[in-house]
Amino acid sequence: MYPFPSRHLYILPFGICVKRNFYSVRRKMLRAFCIANKRGEILFISIFEPLVTKAIFDPFLSELSSSPHGDPPPFFSKEDHKYVYVFRDDLYWACVVSQNSLTDECGPLLMTESLSQLHQVCSTLCGALTQHSITANATLIMEIVQETMNGGFVQMQTADKLQSCIYSTVVAPKETSALTAVPGLCSALQNCNSDGKYWLYVDVVEKVWASVSSSGTVIRAEVTGSIVTRCFLPGNPVLSLMLNTQLSTTPKEGFNTGTRMSEVEFGNGVEIGSGNNGRQLSVMTVPGQEITIARYTLAPDHPHLLPFTLTSSIHSLTPSDSELRLKLTSNTGMGTVSPQVTFKTVAPVTTAAVMSQTSGPRDQVIRFSSEDKTLTWTISQFPGGSYAQAFIRLVDSGGDVNIEAGELEFEVSRWVCSGVRIERVKLNPPVDNLNKWVRYLTTSDSVSIRLS
């Protein structure tokens, strides 16, 4: 099946009509597509040309890290490659455009709009998009990409049309919280279940970027959050939320223990109530669609409470071996849970093997890669208010060694760094047989912790 009908008139994804010879557009629009995080790690990749490899995105990732004024423009050329990308959910959705193709001639607007639509489809079918959900649902996203980019040719991209073509199921985080008591943050499209009940989800999702000293002091931190709702209700009732704090960048006089914001952006159609100190937000719902009520960034002077504190020590066992001791403490309190926490660091280059012992939560695994000397400590089902310890013997590392830093990755349910809470959820007009779910999720974007 050809990606375009055998006529002279072609309708592109957002309604642009192009009239030209059919055989002149048979060249692939795209060469490759990827999803990458801020650290320059590719989480998902799809190649549309047989001779293209993952290395085609190296110039793109290099430009992201070396750009002196933040991110580069959404369309740029480097090393004979043309890149187009959008930044959504703290992830880069990027593609390489083929030279002299229809996409190239139409300009970057075609692909920026197409990538935005692709992100919307993935968000609708997978729910909240994090690094963990992207890697866990790689098969599902591959099906979406195959349907929407069809071997390098851009197709129409709407979730309701694609759902019948998707065979994979969503992989949700394995936890015992409210996130999996219902379809979870990864929710498929539905109107109501078999017993006639309707669903309303309100999610507060925050992402953490932080740099922490060896003493546990937060050197620098940035927390961005969003309040998102998705409903499967009859009609278009108005949703009203009552928050425990006002989302505002205006500093308050006197002693203030509330949440302090540096940036706040409200979604389209959101109304801020005049009473209750501006804590009430209202918006008209749309069945089956995700609506962003607000996005915010915590102020730099806000006292950042990170969900975990890591302490470490290393000392000599023998002239050839050392022992690394790690203690990870949860600061999120009882009733919260982390489906998976991972700490990664690099052992000394001479390390030949490791021997380990752990205490605390039952599901703990320590892995060592002899190729790149990567040491990975993974804790599953980490309950809030508890701690875990790891004692790792580094064989042949040397008796007097030093490990500088590591990266902490996590997801925490029922807890957010800012302390933003939703006190009341109300629909007007009311809906009978309604199941309301208010969920909180905190994920790591990049948390670097120094060990020495």
CSV table of C-alpha atoms in Angstrom, one decimal, residues 7-372:
chain,number,residue,atom,x,y,z
A,7,ARG,CA,-3.5,11.2,-7.7
A,8,HIS,CA,-2.0,14.6,-8.0
A,9,LEU,CA,-3.5,16.1,-4.8
A,10,TYR,CA,-2.1,15.2,-1.3
A,11,ILE,CA,-3.4,16.2,2.1
A,12,LEU,CA,-0.8,16.5,4.7
A,13,PRO,CA,-1.5,15.9,8.5
A,14,PHE,CA,-2.7,19.3,9.3
A,15,GLY,CA,-4.6,20.2,6.1
A,16,ILE,CA,-2.0,21.5,3.7
A,17,CYS,CA,-2.7,20.5,0.1
A,18,VAL,CA,0.2,19.9,-2.3
A,19,LYS,CA,-0.2,19.3,-6.0
A,20,ARG,CA,2.7,17.6,-7.8
A,21,ASN,CA,3.7,14.5,-9.6
A,22,PHE,CA,3.3,11.3,-7.5
A,23,TYR,CA,6.6,9.7,-8.4
A,24,SER,CA,8.5,12.8,-7.2
A,25,VAL,CA,7.3,12.3,-3.6
A,26,ARG,CA,8.2,8.6,-3.4
A,27,ARG,CA,11.4,9.6,-1.6
A,28,LYS,CA,11.0,8.9,2.1
A,29,MET,CA,10.0,11.9,4.1
A,30,LEU,CA,12.0,10.8,7.2
A,31,ARG,CA,15.3,8.9,7.8
A,32,ALA,CA,14.9,8.3,11.5
A,33,PHE,CA,13.0,9.2,14.6
A,34,CYS,CA,14.0,9.1,18.3
A,35,ILE,CA,12.9,10.1,21.8
A,36,ALA,CA,15.7,11.4,24.0
A,37,ASN,CA,16.0,12.8,27.5
A,38,LYS,CA,17.9,15.9,28.7
A,39,ARG,CA,21.0,13.9,29.5
A,40,GLY,CA,21.4,13.0,25.8
A,41,GLU,CA,20.3,9.4,26.2
A,42,ILE,CA,18.1,7.9,23.5
A,43,LEU,CA,15.1,6.1,25.1
A,44,PHE,CA,13.4,5.1,21.8
A,45,ILE,CA,14.6,5.0,18.2
A,46,SER,CA,13.1,4.0,14.9
A,47,ILE,CA,15.2,3.8,11.6
A,48,PHE,CA,13.5,4.2,8.2
A,49,GLU,CA,16.5,3.7,5.9
A,50,PRO,CA,18.6,0.4,5.8
A,51,LEU,CA,22.0,2.2,5.9
A,52,VAL,CA,21.2,4.6,8.7
A,53,THR,CA,22.3,3.8,12.3
A,54,LYS,CA,21.7,5.3,15.7
A,55,ALA,CA,24.8,7.5,15.2
A,56,ILE,CA,22.8,9.7,12.9
A,57,PHE,CA,21.5,11.4,16.1
A,58,ASP,CA,25.0,12.1,17.5
A,59,PRO,CA,25.2,15.6,15.9
A,60,PHE,CA,21.7,16.4,17.2
A,61,LEU,CA,22.6,15.4,20.8
A,62,SER,CA,25.9,17.2,20.6
A,63,GLU,CA,24.1,20.4,19.5
A,64,LEU,CA,21.7,20.1,22.5
A,65,SER,CA,24.5,19.9,25.0
A,66,SER,CA,26.7,22.6,23.4
A,67,SER,CA,24.0,25.2,22.5
A,68,PRO,CA,25.1,28.4,24.5
A,69,HIS,CA,21.5,29.9,24.7
A,70,GLY,CA,19.5,26.9,25.8
A,71,ASP,CA,18.0,24.5,23.3
A,72,PRO,CA,18.8,25.1,19.6
A,73,PRO,CA,16.0,26.2,17.2
A,74,PRO,CA,13.4,23.5,16.4
A,75,PHE,CA,14.8,23.0,12.9
A,76,PHE,CA,18.5,23.1,12.2
A,77,SER,CA,21.2,21.4,10.0
A,78,LYS,CA,24.4,19.9,11.2
A,79,GLU,CA,26.9,17.6,9.5
A,80,ASP,CA,24.7,17.3,6.4
A,81,HIS,CA,21.7,16.2,8.4
A,82,LYS,CA,18.5,18.1,8.9
A,83,TYR,CA,16.9,17.8,12.3
A,84,VAL,CA,13.4,18.8,13.5
A,85,TYR,CA,12.3,18.3,17.1
A,86,VAL,CA,9.7,19.3,19.7
A,87,PHE,CA,10.2,19.4,23.5
A,88,ARG,CA,7.3,17.7,25.4
A,89,ASP,CA,7.2,16.3,28.9
A,90,ASP,CA,10.9,17.0,29.4
A,91,LEU,CA,11.7,14.8,26.4
A,92,TYR,CA,13.0,15.6,22.9
A,93,TRP,CA,10.9,14.1,20.1
A,94,ALA,CA,13.2,14.4,17.1
A,95,CYS,CA,13.5,13.2,13.5
A,96,VAL,CA,15.9,13.4,10.7
A,97,VAL,CA,14.4,14.8,7.5
A,98,SER,CA,15.4,13.4,4.1
A,99,GLN,CA,17.1,15.9,1.8
A,100,ASN,CA,14.9,17.2,-1.1
A,101,SER,CA,11.9,15.2,0.1
A,102,LEU,CA,8.3,16.6,0.2
A,103,THR,CA,8.8,17.2,3.9
A,104,ASP,CA,12.0,19.1,3.3
A,105,GLU,CA,10.3,21.3,0.6
A,106,CYS,CA,7.2,22.0,2.8
A,107,GLY,CA,9.4,23.4,5.6
A,108,PRO,CA,9.8,22.4,9.3
A,109,LEU,CA,6.2,23.3,10.2
A,110,LEU,CA,4.9,20.0,8.8
A,111,MET,CA,7.2,17.9,11.0
A,112,THR,CA,6.9,20.0,14.2
A,113,GLU,CA,3.1,19.7,13.9
A,114,SER,CA,3.4,16.0,13.1
A,115,LEU,CA,5.7,15.4,16.1
A,116,SER,CA,3.3,17.3,18.4
A,117,GLN,CA,0.5,15.1,17.2
A,118,LEU,CA,2.6,11.9,17.7
A,119,HIS,CA,3.3,13.1,21.3
A,120,GLN,CA,-0.4,13.6,21.8
A,121,VAL,CA,-1.2,10.1,20.6
A,122,CYS,CA,1.4,8.5,22.8
A,123,SER,CA,0.2,10.6,25.8
A,124,THR,CA,-3.4,9.5,25.1
A,125,LEU,CA,-2.7,5.8,24.7
A,126,CYS,CA,0.1,5.6,27.4
A,127,GLY,CA,-0.9,8.3,29.9
A,128,ALA,CA,1.8,10.3,31.7
A,129,LEU,CA,5.0,10.1,29.7
A,130,THR,CA,8.2,9.6,31.7
A,131,GLN,CA,11.5,8.0,31.0
A,132,HIS,CA,10.3,4.8,32.7
A,133,SER,CA,7.0,4.7,30.8
A,134,ILE,CA,8.7,5.3,27.4
A,135,THR,CA,11.2,2.4,27.9
A,136,ALA,CA,8.5,0.1,29.4
A,137,ASN,CA,6.1,0.7,26.5
A,138,ALA,CA,8.7,0.7,23.7
A,139,THR,CA,6.7,-2.0,21.8
A,140,LEU,CA,3.5,0.0,22.0
A,141,ILE,CA,5.3,3.2,20.9
A,142,MET,CA,6.9,1.3,18.0
A,143,GLU,CA,3.4,0.3,16.8
A,144,ILE,CA,2.3,3.9,17.0
A,145,VAL,CA,5.3,5.1,15.1
A,146,GLN,CA,4.9,2.4,12.4
A,147,GLU,CA,1.3,3.5,11.9
A,148,THR,CA,1.9,7.2,12.0
A,149,MET,CA,5.2,7.3,10.1
A,150,ASN,CA,4.8,4.2,7.9
A,151,GLY,CA,8.4,3.5,7.1
A,152,GLY,CA,9.3,7.2,6.8
A,153,PHE,CA,6.1,8.6,5.3
A,154,VAL,CA,4.0,10.8,7.6
A,155,GLN,CA,0.4,9.6,8.1
A,156,MET,CA,-2.7,11.0,9.8
A,157,GLN,CA,-2.3,10.8,13.6
A,158,THR,CA,-5.3,10.6,15.9
A,159,ALA,CA,-5.7,8.3,18.8
A,160,ASP,CA,-9.3,7.2,18.1
A,161,LYS,CA,-8.3,6.1,14.5
A,162,LEU,CA,-5.1,4.3,15.6
A,163,GLN,CA,-6.5,2.4,18.5
A,164,SER,CA,-8.0,-0.4,16.4
A,165,CYS,CA,-4.5,-0.9,14.8
A,166,ILE,CA,-2.7,-1.2,18.1
A,167,TYR,CA,-2.2,-4.7,19.5
A,168,SER,CA,0.2,-4.1,22.4
A,169,THR,CA,-1.1,-3.5,25.9
A,170,VAL,CA,0.1,-0.7,28.1
A,171,VAL,CA,2.8,-1.6,30.7
A,172,ALA,CA,1.9,0.3,33.9
A,173,PRO,CA,4.2,0.6,37.0
A,174,LYS,CA,4.0,-2.4,39.3
A,175,GLU,CA,2.9,-1.0,42.6
A,176,THR,CA,0.0,-1.2,45.1
A,177,SER,CA,-1.0,2.4,45.0
A,178,ALA,CA,-4.1,4.0,43.5
A,179,LEU,CA,-2.2,4.3,40.2
A,180,THR,CA,-2.9,0.7,39.5
A,181,ALA,CA,-6.2,0.3,41.3
A,182,VAL,CA,-7.6,1.8,38.1
A,183,PRO,CA,-6.2,1.7,34.6
A,184,GLY,CA,-3.5,3.9,36.0
A,185,LEU,CA,-1.6,6.8,34.6
A,186,CYS,CA,-1.4,4.6,31.5
A,187,SER,CA,-5.0,4.7,30.6
A,188,ALA,CA,-6.6,3.5,27.3
A,189,LEU,CA,-9.5,5.3,25.7
A,190,GLN,CA,-12.8,4.2,27.2
A,191,ASN,CA,-16.2,5.8,27.9
A,192,CYS,CA,-17.5,3.7,30.9
A,193,ASN,CA,-17.0,0.2,32.2
A,194,SER,CA,-19.3,-2.7,32.1
A,195,ASP,CA,-21.3,-1.7,35.2
A,196,GLY,CA,-22.1,1.7,33.8
A,197,LYS,CA,-19.8,3.8,35.9
A,198,TYR,CA,-17.9,6.8,34.5
A,199,TRP,CA,-14.3,7.7,35.2
A,200,LEU,CA,-12.6,11.0,36.1
A,201,TYR,CA,-8.8,11.2,36.6
A,202,VAL,CA,-6.9,14.2,38.0
A,203,ASP,CA,-3.2,13.8,38.1
A,204,VAL,CA,-0.5,16.0,39.8
A,205,VAL,CA,2.8,15.0,38.2
A,206,GLU,CA,6.2,16.5,39.1
A,207,LYS,CA,9.7,16.0,37.7
A,208,VAL,CA,12.8,16.7,39.6
A,209,TRP,CA,16.2,17.9,38.4
A,210,ALA,CA,18.8,18.2,41.2
A,211,SER,CA,22.5,18.2,42.1
A,212,VAL,CA,23.3,17.0,45.6
A,213,SER,CA,26.5,17.2,47.6
A,214,SER,CA,28.1,14.2,49.4
A,215,SER,CA,26.8,15.6,52.7
A,216,GLY,CA,23.2,15.5,51.4
A,217,THR,CA,22.9,19.3,50.8
A,218,VAL,CA,20.9,20.2,47.7
A,219,ILE,CA,23.2,22.4,45.7
A,220,ARG,CA,20.7,23.2,43.0
A,221,ALA,CA,17.2,21.8,42.2
A,222,GLU,CA,14.4,22.4,39.7
A,223,VAL,CA,11.0,21.0,40.1
A,224,THR,CA,8.4,21.3,37.4
A,225,GLY,CA,4.9,20.1,37.7
A,226,SER,CA,1.6,19.8,35.9
A,227,ILE,CA,-2.1,19.3,36.9
A,228,VAL,CA,-3.7,17.2,34.2
A,229,THR,CA,-7.2,15.7,34.0
A,230,ARG,CA,-8.7,13.1,31.7
A,231,CYS,CA,-12.4,12.1,31.9
A,232,PHE,CA,-14.8,9.7,30.3
A,233,LEU,CA,-18.1,11.3,31.0
A,234,PRO,CA,-21.3,12.0,29.2
A,235,GLY,CA,-21.6,15.6,27.9
A,236,ASN,CA,-19.2,18.4,28.8
A,237,PRO,CA,-19.6,19.1,32.5
A,238,VAL,CA,-17.5,21.8,34.1
A,239,LEU,CA,-14.7,20.5,36.4
A,240,SER,CA,-13.8,22.5,39.5
A,241,LEU,CA,-10.7,21.8,41.6
A,242,MET,CA,-10.0,23.3,45.0
A,243,LEU,CA,-6.2,23.4,45.7
A,244,ASN,CA,-4.6,23.6,49.1
A,245,THR,CA,-2.4,26.5,47.8
A,246,GLN,CA,-2.6,29.3,45.3
A,247,LEU,CA,-0.6,28.8,42.1
A,248,SER,CA,0.9,32.2,41.8
A,249,THR,CA,4.3,33.8,41.2
A,250,THR,CA,3.4,36.9,43.3
A,251,PRO,CA,5.5,36.9,46.5
A,252,LYS,CA,3.6,37.2,49.7
A,253,GLU,CA,4.5,39.5,52.6
A,254,GLY,CA,5.4,38.1,56.0
A,255,PHE,CA,6.2,34.5,56.9
A,256,ASN,CA,5.0,32.1,54.3
A,257,THR,CA,5.0,28.4,54.5
A,258,GLY,CA,3.1,27.8,51.3
A,259,THR,CA,4.3,26.7,47.9
A,260,ARG,CA,6.4,29.4,46.1
A,261,MET,CA,6.3,29.4,42.3
A,262,SER,CA,8.7,31.0,39.8
A,263,GLU,CA,6.6,30.2,36.7
A,264,VAL,CA,2.9,29.3,36.3
A,265,GLU,CA,1.0,28.7,33.1
A,266,PHE,CA,-2.7,27.8,33.0
A,267,GLY,CA,-4.2,25.8,30.2
A,268,ASN,CA,-6.7,27.1,27.6
A,269,GLY,CA,-10.1,27.7,29.0
A,270,VAL,CA,-9.1,27.5,32.6
A,271,GLU,CA,-10.8,30.0,34.9
A,272,ILE,CA,-9.4,31.1,38.2
A,273,GLY,CA,-12.0,31.6,40.9
A,274,SER,CA,-12.1,35.1,42.6
A,275,GLY,CA,-12.9,33.6,46.0
A,276,ASN,CA,-10.9,31.2,48.1
A,277,ASN,CA,-7.7,33.2,47.5
A,278,GLY,CA,-7.6,32.0,43.9
A,279,ARG,CA,-7.3,28.3,44.8
A,280,GLN,CA,-10.3,27.2,42.7
A,281,LEU,CA,-9.7,26.3,39.1
A,282,SER,CA,-12.5,25.4,36.6
A,283,VAL,CA,-12.4,24.1,33.1
A,284,MET,CA,-15.0,22.5,30.7
A,285,THR,CA,-14.2,18.8,30.1
A,286,VAL,CA,-13.9,17.0,26.8
A,287,PRO,CA,-14.7,13.3,26.8
A,288,GLY,CA,-11.6,11.1,26.2
A,289,GLN,CA,-9.2,14.0,25.9
A,290,GLU,CA,-6.4,15.0,28.3
A,291,ILE,CA,-6.6,18.6,29.5
A,292,THR,CA,-3.7,20.4,31.1
A,293,ILE,CA,-5.1,22.6,33.8
A,294,ALA,CA,-1.8,24.2,34.9
A,295,ARG,CA,2.0,23.9,34.6
A,296,TYR,CA,4.3,25.3,37.2
A,297,THR,CA,7.9,25.5,38.3
A,298,LEU,CA,8.9,25.9,42.0
A,299,ALA,CA,10.8,29.0,42.9
A,300,PRO,CA,14.6,28.5,43.4
A,301,ASP,CA,14.3,29.6,47.1
A,302,HIS,CA,11.5,27.1,47.8
A,303,PRO,CA,12.8,24.6,50.4
A,304,HIS,CA,13.1,21.5,48.2
A,305,LEU,CA,12.4,18.3,49.9
A,306,LEU,CA,13.7,15.5,47.7
A,307,PRO,CA,12.0,12.1,48.0
A,308,PHE,CA,15.3,10.3,48.9
A,309,THR,CA,18.6,11.0,50.8
A,310,LEU,CA,21.7,9.0,49.9
A,311,THR,CA,24.7,8.7,52.1
A,312,SER,CA,27.9,6.7,51.2
A,313,SER,CA,31.3,5.8,52.4
A,314,ILE,CA,34.2,3.8,51.0
A,315,HIS,CA,37.1,2.2,52.8
A,316,SER,CA,39.8,-0.3,52.2
A,317,LEU,CA,39.4,-4.0,53.0
A,318,THR,CA,42.7,-5.3,51.6
A,319,PRO,CA,45.5,-3.8,49.5
A,320,SER,CA,43.4,-4.8,46.4
A,321,ASP,CA,39.8,-4.6,47.5
A,322,SER,CA,37.5,-1.8,48.8
A,323,GLU,CA,34.0,-1.7,50.2
A,324,LEU,CA,31.4,0.8,49.1
A,325,ARG,CA,28.6,1.3,51.6
A,326,LEU,CA,25.3,3.0,50.5
A,327,LYS,CA,22.3,4.0,52.5
A,328,LEU,CA,19.1,5.2,50.8
A,329,THR,CA,16.5,6.8,53.0
A,330,SER,CA,12.9,7.6,51.8
A,331,ASN,CA,11.6,11.0,52.9
A,332,THR,CA,8.1,10.6,51.5
A,333,GLY,CA,6.4,9.2,54.6
A,334,MET,CA,4.1,6.3,55.3
A,335,GLY,CA,1.5,5.4,52.7
A,336,THR,CA,3.7,6.2,49.7
A,337,VAL,CA,5.5,3.7,47.5
A,338,SER,CA,8.2,3.8,44.8
A,339,PRO,CA,7.8,1.0,42.2
A,340,GLN,CA,11.5,1.2,41.3
A,341,VAL,CA,14.5,3.2,42.5
A,342,THR,CA,17.8,2.9,40.7
A,343,PHE,CA,21.2,4.3,41.6
A,344,LYS,CA,24.0,4.1,39.0
A,345,THR,CA,27.6,4.8,39.4
A,346,VAL,CA,30.9,3.9,37.8
A,347,ALA,CA,33.4,1.7,39.7
A,348,PRO,CA,37.2,2.1,39.3
A,349,VAL,CA,38.5,0.9,36.0
A,350,THR,CA,40.5,-2.0,37.5
A,351,THR,CA,37.5,-3.5,39.2
A,352,ALA,CA,37.1,-7.1,38.1
A,353,ALA,CA,34.0,-8.2,39.9
A,354,VAL,CA,31.7,-7.2,42.9
A,355,MET,CA,30.3,-9.1,45.8
A,356,SER,CA,27.3,-7.5,47.5
A,357,GLN,CA,24.9,-7.8,50.5
A,358,THR,CA,21.7,-5.7,51.0
A,359,SER,CA,19.3,-5.0,53.8
A,360,GLY,CA,15.9,-3.3,53.9
A,361,PRO,CA,13.2,-3.9,51.2
A,362,ARG,CA,13.1,-7.5,49.9
A,363,ASP,CA,13.4,-6.8,46.2
A,364,GLN,CA,17.0,-5.5,45.7
A,365,VAL,CA,19.4,-6.3,42.9
A,366,ILE,CA,23.0,-5.1,42.4
A,367,ARG,CA,24.5,-5.6,38.9
A,368,PHE,CA,28.0,-4.9,37.6
A,369,SER,CA,29.0,-4.5,34.0
A,370,SER,CA,32.6,-5.6,33.4
A,371,GLU,CA,32.6,-3.8,30.0
A,372,ASP,CA,31.9,-0.2,31.1
